[in-house]
Coordinates of C-alpha atoms and ligand atoms in Angstrom, one line a residue:
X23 CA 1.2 15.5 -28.3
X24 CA -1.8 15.3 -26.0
X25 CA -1.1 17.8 -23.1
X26 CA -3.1 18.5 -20.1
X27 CA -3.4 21.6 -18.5
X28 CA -5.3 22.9 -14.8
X29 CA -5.2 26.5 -14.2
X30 CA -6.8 28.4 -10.9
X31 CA -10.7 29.8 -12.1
X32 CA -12.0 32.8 -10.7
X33 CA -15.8 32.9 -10.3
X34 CA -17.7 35.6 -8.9
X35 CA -19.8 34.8 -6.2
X36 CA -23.3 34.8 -8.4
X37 CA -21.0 33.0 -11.6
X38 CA -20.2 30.5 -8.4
X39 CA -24.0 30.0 -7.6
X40 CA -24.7 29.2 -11.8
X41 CA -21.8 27.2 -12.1
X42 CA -22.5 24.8 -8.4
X43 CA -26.3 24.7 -9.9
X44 CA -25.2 23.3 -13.5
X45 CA -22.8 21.0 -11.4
X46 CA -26.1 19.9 -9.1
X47 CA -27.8 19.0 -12.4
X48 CA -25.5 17.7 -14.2
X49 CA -24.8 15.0 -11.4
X50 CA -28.7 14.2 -11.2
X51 CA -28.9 13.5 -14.5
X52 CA -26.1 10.6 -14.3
X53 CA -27.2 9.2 -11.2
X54 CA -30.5 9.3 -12.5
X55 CA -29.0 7.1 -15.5
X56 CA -27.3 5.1 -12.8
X57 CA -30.5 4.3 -11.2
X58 CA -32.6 3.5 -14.2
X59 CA -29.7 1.4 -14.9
X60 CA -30.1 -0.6 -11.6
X61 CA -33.8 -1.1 -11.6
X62 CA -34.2 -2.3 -14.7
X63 CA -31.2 -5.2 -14.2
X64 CA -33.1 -5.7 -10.9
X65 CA -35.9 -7.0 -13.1
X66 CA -33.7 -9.0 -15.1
X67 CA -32.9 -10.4 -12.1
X68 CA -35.8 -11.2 -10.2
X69 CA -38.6 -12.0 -13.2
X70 CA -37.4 -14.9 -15.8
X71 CA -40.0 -13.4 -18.8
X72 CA -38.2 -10.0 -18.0
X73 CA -34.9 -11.9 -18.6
X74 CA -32.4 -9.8 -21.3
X75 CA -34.6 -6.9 -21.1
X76 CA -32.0 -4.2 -20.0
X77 CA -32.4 0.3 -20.2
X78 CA -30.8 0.9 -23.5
X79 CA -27.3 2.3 -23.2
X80 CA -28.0 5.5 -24.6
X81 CA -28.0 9.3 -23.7
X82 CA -31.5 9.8 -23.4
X83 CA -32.6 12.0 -20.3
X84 CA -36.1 13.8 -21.1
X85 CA -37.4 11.0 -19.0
X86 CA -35.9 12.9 -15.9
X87 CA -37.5 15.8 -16.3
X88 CA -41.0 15.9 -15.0
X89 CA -43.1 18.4 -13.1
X90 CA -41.4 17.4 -9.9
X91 CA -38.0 18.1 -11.1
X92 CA -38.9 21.3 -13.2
X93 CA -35.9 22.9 -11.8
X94 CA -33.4 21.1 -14.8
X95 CA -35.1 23.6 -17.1
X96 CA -33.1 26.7 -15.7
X97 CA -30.0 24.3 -16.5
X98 CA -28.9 24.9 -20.5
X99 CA -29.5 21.9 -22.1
X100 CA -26.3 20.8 -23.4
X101 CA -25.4 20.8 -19.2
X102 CA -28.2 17.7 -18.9
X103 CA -27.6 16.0 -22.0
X104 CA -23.6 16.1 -21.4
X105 CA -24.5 14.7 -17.5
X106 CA -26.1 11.5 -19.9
X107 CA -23.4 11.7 -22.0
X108 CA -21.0 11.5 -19.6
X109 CA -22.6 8.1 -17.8
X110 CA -22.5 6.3 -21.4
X111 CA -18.9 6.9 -21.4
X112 CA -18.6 5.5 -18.2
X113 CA -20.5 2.3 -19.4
X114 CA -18.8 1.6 -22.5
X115 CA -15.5 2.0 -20.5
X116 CA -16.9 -1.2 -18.4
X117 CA -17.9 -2.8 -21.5
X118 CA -14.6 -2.7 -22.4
X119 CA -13.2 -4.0 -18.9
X120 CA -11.5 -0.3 -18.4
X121 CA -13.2 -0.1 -15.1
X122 CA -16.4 -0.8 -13.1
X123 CA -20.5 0.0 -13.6
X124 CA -21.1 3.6 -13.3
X125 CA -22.0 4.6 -10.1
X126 CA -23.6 7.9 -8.0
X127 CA -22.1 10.3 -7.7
X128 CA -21.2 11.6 -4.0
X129 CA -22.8 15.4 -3.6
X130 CA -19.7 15.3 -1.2
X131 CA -15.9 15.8 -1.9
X132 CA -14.6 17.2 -5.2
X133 CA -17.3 18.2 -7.5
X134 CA -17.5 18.8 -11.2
X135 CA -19.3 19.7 -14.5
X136 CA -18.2 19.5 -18.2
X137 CA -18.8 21.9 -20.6
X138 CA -18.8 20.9 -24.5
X139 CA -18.2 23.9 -27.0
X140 CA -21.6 25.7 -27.1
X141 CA -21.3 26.2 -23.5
X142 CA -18.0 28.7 -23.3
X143 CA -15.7 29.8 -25.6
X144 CA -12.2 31.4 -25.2
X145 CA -12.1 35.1 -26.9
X146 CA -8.0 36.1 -27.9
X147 CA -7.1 38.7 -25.8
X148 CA -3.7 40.9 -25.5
X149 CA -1.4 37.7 -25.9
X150 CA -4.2 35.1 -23.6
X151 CA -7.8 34.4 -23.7
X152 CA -11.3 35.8 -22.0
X153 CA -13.0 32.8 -20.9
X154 CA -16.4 33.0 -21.7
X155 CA -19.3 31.0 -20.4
X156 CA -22.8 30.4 -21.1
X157 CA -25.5 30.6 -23.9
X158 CA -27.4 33.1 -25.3
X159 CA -30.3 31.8 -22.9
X160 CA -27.9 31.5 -19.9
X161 CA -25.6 33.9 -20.2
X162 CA -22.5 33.6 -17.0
X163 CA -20.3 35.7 -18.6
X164 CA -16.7 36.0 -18.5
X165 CA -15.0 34.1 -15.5
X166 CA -11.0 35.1 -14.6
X167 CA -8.7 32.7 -14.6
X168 CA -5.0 32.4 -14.2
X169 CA -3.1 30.6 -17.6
X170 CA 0.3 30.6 -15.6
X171 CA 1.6 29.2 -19.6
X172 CA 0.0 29.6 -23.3
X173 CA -2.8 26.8 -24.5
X174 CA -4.8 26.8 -27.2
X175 CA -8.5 26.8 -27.0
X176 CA -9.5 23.4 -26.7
X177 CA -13.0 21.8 -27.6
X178 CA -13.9 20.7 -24.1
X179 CA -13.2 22.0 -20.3
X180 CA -14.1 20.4 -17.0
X181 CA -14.9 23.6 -14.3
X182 CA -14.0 21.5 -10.7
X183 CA -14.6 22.6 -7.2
X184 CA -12.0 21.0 -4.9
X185 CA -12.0 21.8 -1.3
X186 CA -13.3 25.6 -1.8
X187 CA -11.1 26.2 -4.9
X188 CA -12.7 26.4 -8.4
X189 CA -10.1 24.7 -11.5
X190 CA -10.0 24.9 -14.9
X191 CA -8.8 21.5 -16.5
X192 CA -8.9 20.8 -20.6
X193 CA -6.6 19.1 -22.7
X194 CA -5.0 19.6 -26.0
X195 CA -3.7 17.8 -29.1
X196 CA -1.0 19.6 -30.9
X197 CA 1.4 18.6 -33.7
X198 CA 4.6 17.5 -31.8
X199 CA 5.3 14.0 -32.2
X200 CA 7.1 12.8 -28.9
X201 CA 9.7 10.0 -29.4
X202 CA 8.9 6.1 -28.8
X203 CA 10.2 5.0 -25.7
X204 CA 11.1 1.6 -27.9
X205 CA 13.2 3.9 -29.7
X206 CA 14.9 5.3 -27.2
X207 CA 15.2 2.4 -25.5
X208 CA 17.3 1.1 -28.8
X209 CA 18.9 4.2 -29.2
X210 CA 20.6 4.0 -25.4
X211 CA 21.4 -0.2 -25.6
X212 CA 23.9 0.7 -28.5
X213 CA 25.5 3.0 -26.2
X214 CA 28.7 1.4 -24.6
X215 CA 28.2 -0.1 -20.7
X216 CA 30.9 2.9 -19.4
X217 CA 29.2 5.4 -21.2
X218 CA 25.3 4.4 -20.7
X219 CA 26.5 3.9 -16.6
X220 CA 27.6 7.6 -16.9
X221 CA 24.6 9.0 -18.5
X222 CA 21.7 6.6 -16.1
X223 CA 20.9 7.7 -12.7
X224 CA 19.4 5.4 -10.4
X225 CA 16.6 6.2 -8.1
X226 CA 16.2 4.7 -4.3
X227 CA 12.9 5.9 -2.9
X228 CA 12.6 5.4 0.9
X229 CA 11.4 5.8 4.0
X230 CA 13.8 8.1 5.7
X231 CA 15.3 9.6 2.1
X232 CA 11.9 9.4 0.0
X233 CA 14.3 9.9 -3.3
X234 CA 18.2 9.2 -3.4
X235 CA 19.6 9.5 -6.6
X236 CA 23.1 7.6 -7.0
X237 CA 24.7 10.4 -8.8
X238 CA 24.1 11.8 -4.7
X239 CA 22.0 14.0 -5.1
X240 CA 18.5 13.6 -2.2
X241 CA 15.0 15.0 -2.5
X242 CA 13.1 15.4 0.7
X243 CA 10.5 18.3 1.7
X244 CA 11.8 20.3 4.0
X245 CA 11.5 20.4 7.7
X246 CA 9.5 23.5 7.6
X247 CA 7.0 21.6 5.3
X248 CA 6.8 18.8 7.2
X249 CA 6.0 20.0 10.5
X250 CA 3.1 22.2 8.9
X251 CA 2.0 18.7 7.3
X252 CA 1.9 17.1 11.0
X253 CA 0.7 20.3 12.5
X254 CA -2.3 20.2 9.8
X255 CA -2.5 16.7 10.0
X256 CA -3.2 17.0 14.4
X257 CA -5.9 19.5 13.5
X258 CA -7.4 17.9 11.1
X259 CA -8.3 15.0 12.9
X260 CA -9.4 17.0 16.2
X261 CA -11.7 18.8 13.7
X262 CA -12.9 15.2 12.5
X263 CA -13.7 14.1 15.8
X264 CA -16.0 17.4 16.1
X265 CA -17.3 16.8 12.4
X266 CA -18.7 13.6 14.3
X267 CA -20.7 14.9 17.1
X268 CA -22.6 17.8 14.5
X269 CA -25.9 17.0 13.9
X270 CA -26.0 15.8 10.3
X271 CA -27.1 18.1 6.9
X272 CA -26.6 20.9 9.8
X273 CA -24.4 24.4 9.2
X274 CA -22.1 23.5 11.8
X275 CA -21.5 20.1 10.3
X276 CA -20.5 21.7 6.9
X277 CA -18.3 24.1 8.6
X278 CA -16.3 21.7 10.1
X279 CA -16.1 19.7 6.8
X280 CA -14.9 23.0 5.3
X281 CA -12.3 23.0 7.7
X282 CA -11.1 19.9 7.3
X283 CA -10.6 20.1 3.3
X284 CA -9.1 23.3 3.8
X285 CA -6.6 21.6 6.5
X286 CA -5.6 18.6 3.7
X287 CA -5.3 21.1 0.9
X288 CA -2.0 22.4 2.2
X289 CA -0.9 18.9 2.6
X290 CA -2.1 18.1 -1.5
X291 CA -0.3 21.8 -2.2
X292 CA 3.3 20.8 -1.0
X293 CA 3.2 17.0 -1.8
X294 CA 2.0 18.3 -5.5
X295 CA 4.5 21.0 -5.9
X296 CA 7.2 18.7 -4.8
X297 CA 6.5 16.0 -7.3
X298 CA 6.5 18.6 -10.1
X299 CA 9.8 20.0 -8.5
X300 CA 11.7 16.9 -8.5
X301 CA 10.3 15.2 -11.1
X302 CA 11.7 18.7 -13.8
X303 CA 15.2 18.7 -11.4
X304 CA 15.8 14.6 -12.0
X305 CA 14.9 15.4 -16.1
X306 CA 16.5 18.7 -16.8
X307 CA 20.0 17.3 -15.5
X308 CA 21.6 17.4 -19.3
X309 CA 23.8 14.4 -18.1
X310 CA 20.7 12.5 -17.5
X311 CA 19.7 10.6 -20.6
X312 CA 18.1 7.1 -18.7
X313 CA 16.3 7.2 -15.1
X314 CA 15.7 3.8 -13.3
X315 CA 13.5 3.2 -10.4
X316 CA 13.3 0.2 -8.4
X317 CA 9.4 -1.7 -8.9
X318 CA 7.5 -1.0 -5.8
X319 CA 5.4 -3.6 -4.5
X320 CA 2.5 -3.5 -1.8
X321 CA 5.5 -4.8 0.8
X322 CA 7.8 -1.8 0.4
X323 CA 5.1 0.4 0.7
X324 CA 3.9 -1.3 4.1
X325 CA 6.8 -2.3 5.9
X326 CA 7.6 -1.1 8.9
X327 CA 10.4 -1.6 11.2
X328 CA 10.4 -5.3 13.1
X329 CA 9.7 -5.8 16.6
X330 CA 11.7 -5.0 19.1
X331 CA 12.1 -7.5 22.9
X332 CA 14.5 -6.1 25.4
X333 CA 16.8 -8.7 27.2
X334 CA 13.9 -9.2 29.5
X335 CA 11.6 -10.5 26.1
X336 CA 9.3 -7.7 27.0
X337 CA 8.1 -5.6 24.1
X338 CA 10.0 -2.4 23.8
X339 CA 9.1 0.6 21.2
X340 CA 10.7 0.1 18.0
X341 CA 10.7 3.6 16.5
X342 CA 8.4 2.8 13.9
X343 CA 6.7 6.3 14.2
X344 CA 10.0 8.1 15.0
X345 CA 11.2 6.7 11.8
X346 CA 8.3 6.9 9.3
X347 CA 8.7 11.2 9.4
X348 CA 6.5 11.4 6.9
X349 CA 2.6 10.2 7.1
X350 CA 2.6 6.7 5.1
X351 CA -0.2 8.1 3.1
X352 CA 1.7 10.9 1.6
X353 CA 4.7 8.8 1.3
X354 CA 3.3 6.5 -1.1
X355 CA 1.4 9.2 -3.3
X356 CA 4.7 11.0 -3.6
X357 CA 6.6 7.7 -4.9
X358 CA 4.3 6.9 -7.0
X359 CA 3.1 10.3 -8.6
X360 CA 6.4 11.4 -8.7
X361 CA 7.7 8.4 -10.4
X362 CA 4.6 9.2 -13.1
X363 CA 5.5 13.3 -13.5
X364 CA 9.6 11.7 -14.6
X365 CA 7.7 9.4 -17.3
X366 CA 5.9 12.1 -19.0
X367 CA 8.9 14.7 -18.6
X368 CA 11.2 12.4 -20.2
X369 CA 9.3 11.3 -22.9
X370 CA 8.9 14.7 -24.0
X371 CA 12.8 15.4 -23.7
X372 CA 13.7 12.5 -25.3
X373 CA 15.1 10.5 -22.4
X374 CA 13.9 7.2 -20.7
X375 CA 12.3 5.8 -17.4
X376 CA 12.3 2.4 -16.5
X377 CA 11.6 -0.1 -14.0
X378 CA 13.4 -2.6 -12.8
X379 CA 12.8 -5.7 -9.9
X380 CA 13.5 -4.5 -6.2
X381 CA 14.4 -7.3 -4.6
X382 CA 17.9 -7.5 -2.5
X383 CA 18.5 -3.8 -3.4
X384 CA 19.6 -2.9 -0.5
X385 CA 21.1 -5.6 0.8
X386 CA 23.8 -6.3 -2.7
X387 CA 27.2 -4.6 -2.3
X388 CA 26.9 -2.1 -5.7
X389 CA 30.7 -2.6 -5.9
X390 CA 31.2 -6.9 -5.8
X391 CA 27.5 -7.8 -6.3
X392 CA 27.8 -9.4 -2.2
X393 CA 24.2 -10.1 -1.3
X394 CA 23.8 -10.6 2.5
X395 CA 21.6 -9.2 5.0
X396 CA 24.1 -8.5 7.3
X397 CA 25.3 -6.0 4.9
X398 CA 23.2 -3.3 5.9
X399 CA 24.2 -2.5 9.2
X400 CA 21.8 0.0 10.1
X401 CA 19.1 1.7 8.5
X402 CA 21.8 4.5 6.7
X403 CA 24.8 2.7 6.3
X404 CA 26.1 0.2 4.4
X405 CA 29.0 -2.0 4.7
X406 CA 29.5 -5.0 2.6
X407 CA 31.1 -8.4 4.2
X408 CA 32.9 -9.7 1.5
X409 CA 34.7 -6.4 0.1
X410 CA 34.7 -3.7 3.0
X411 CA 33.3 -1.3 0.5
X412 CA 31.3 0.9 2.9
X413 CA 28.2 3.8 1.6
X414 CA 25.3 5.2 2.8
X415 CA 22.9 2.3 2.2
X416 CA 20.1 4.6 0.4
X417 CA 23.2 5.8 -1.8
X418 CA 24.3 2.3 -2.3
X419 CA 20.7 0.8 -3.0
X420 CA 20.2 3.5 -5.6
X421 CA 23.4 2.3 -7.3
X422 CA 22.7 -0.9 -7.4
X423 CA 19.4 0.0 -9.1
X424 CA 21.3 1.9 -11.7
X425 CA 23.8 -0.8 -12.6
X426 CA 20.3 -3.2 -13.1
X427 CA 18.7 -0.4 -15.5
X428 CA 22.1 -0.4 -17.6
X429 CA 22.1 -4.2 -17.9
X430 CA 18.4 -4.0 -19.0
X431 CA 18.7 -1.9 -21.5
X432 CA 22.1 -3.0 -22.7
X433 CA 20.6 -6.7 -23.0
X434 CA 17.4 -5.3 -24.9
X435 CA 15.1 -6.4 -22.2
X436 CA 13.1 -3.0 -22.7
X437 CA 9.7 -3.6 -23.8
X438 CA 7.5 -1.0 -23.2
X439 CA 4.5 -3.3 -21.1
X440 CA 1.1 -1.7 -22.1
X441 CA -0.5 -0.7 -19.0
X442 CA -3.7 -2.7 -17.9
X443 CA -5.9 -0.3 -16.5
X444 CA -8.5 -3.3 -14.9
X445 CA -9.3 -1.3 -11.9
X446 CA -11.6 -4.1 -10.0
X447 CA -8.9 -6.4 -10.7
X448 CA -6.4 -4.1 -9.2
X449 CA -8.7 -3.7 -6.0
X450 CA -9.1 -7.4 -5.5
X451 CA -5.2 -8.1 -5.6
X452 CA -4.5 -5.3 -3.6
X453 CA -6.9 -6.4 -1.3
X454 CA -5.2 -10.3 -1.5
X455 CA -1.6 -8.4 -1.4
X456 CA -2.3 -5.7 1.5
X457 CA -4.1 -9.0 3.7
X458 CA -1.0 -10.9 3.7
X459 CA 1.5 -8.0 4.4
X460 CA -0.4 -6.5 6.8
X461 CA -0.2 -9.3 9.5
X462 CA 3.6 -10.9 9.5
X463 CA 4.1 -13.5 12.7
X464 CA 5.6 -11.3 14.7
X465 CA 2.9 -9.1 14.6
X466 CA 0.1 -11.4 14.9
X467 CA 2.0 -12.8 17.9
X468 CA 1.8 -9.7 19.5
X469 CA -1.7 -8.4 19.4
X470 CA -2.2 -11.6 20.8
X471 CA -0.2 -11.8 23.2
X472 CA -1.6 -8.2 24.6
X473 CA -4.9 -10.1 24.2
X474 CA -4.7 -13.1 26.6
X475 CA -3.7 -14.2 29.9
X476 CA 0.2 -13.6 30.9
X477 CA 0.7 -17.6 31.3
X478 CA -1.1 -18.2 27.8
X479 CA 0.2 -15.2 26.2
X480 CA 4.4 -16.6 26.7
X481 CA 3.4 -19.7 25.3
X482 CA 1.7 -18.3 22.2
X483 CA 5.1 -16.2 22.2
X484 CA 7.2 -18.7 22.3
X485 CA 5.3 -20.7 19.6
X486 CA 5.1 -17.1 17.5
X487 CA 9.2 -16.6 18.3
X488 CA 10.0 -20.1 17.0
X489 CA 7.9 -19.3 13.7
X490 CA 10.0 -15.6 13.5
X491 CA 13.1 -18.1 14.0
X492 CA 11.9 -20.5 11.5
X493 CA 11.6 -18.1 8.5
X494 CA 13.7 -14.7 9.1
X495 CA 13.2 -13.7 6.0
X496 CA 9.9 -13.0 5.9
X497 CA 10.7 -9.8 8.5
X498 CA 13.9 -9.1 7.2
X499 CA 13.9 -6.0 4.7
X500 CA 14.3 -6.9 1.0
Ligands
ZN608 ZN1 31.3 -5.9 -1.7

């Protein structure tokens, strides 16, 4: 079992100043690779005779350092050569379609620098390690850091500086084997359909509830947590706007930037600790054995609410801030990630996550299998028009999302789908997918409508209004 682990490092201020240095030069020896990269396919370009003549793919670097840039000396070695090292990883991961070119490396933002064995080693201590850095050249000595569980030493370590905090990151292979999902999967479809529907819980995530489980139970941050998050949030964008007008590479400029990382750190702190929260609640339940969550597409994440006219056809507000809460942003991280933290907590305790299609959700009654818009008479509640049966419509939806993850697995429709992890491919359809969502007709209709002349804007309207009529569905929720 390959586990990950970040722990909270400890650097003095002068092990600080070593470590940002090895950081500096280990960045400007892979976008020093990057650029050699780039010139020579610009010659490949531009000359035909220079045509297939490309910089080897290698992890040379003694090119890079000249008189001029004498300063990569003071670095250990093994700090340059694992900067080159690093880039080559990069580029046979675009070789293989994994992801895009290499490219430079921002001196802004999170920062970081990995260290192979020769550069640290972890010395047993009373029950935990001394983390030891350095060589016998360049000695740093031993930095503090805070293993909140037991590791074992492993053969590499990243050291990352994110928003004035330094981390600790490395991962480990040990000798547990976790289960196959497949078999899991086989184990749970010989289950019987009362039984598996007993032991499955469904998961709704949402805008007003971001998690409803159908076994009732709801996962939300608190409202002390949020109105820190929006309080942060205000400041944080006063403190952009000042970021702005400070002359650039200046102190004052790198204040305000300090500020500002500091003021989303909170935000990353609770969103993180509520993912790992939920995520060990939803998996330690001994009831639990299968978790299903709905597929979310670009559309769920976003919808907002649909216009609103007054009897007057003047444009009234339509609560879409009131009802979003939570910034759309952290929303959709939590969704997603916490979705993610489940997978991996399951696995290892033997139980399964799956996916299953979203559509109609919340608008099928989880008792008669209705489907109707009108079904979902507000945004909480539920009442279905064939039946009566009447829920709270998260409640309902998450139901309904349960009964779909029993049929799959009872069928044998689980096949674990290998993750394509094209990440050009995934920007270009996101982009396709976010254009198209973004602007429905009633939306379009009104930013144009605000744009012209009152006696052109009602006509557009009315032409926009007959399109909304036209095709309700495509504002209706799914
Ligand atoms: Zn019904």
């Amino acid at each position: 079992m390959l586990t990950g682990y970040r722990f909270r490092l400890y650097p003095t201020r002068a092990q600080a100043a070593i470590l940002l240095r090895w950081i500096g030069c280990q960045r400007f020896i892979y976008n020093a690779k990057v650029g050699e990269d780039r010139y020579f396919r610009t010659f490949a370009r531009k000359a035909l005779q220079h045509a297939g003549m490309f910089a080897p793919v290698d992890g040379t670097y003694a090119q890079f350092i000249t008189d001029e840039t004498a300063w990569l000396r003071e670095v250990p070695a093994q700090v340059l050569r694992n900067g080159a090292a690093s880039w080559v990883t990069a580029y046979s991961r675009f070789f293989k379609k994994l992801g895009g070119r290499p490219k430079l490396k921002r001196k802004s933002g999170q920062q970081s620098v990995w260290l192979t064995a020769e550069l640290f080693r972890f010395e047993p201590a009373e029950g935990s390690y001394r983390f030891m850095v350095g060589t016998k050249k360049c000695p740093v000595g031993e930095i503090a850091y805070n293993a909140h569980r037991p590791h074992t030493p492993p053969a590499s370590v990243r050291i990352t500086l994110e928003a004035e905090r330094w981390y600790l990151s490395f991962s480990t292979e040990d000798a547990t084997i976790l289960p196959d999902p497949q078999e899991t999967a086989d184990w749970l479809a010989d289950f019987g359909h009362a039984e598996l529907t007993e032991r499955a819980v469904g998961i709704d995530r949402g805008v007003a509830v971001p998690f409803m489980c159908s076994d009732g139970a709801r996962y939300d941050l608190d409202d002390i947590q949020k109105a820190r998050v929006a309080k942060k949030q205000a400041a944080a964008r006063r403190w952009k706007k000042k970021l702005a007008r400070r002359a650039k590479g200046g102190q004052n400029r790198r204040k305000a930037a300090r500020r500002i990382a500091a003021l989303h750190r909170y935000e990353t702190d609770v969103r993180r600790d509520f993912e790992h929260q939920t995520s060990h609640r939803i998996i330690a339940d001994p009831r639990t054995l299968l978790i299903v969550f709905e597929a979310l597409g670009v559309q769920r994440m976003t919808r907002r609410p649909k216009a609103k006219q007054d009897a007057n056809g003047r444009w009234v507000r339509n609560g879409a801030c009131a009802k979003a809460g939570l910034n759309r942003s952290i929303l959709g991280a939590m969704w997603s990630r916490t979705k993610d933290c489940c997978a991996y907590k399951a696995q290892r305790a033997g139980k399964l996550v799956i996916d299953v299609p979203a559509h109609h959700t919340s608008q099928e009654c989880s008792r008669c299998g209705y489907i109707h818009p009108e079904n979902r008479m507000s945004q909480s509640a539920f009442l279905c028009q064939r039946c009566g049966h009447a829920e709270n419509a998260d409640s309902n939806a998450a139901t309904n999302i349960r009964n779909r993850g029993v049929a799959r697995i009872r069928s044998g429709g689980y096949r674990e789908t290998e993750k394509k992890r094209i990440r050009r491919m995934r920007k270009k359809q996101q982009q396709v997918g976010g254009g198209s969502s973004e602007h429905t007709s009633v939306e379009t209709m009104v930013s144009r409508a605000a744009g012209n002349g009152p006696a052109l804007g009602s006509e557009k309207q009315k032409g926009g209004l007959a399109r909304a009529a036209e095709t309700p569905t495509s504002t209706t929720e799914g």
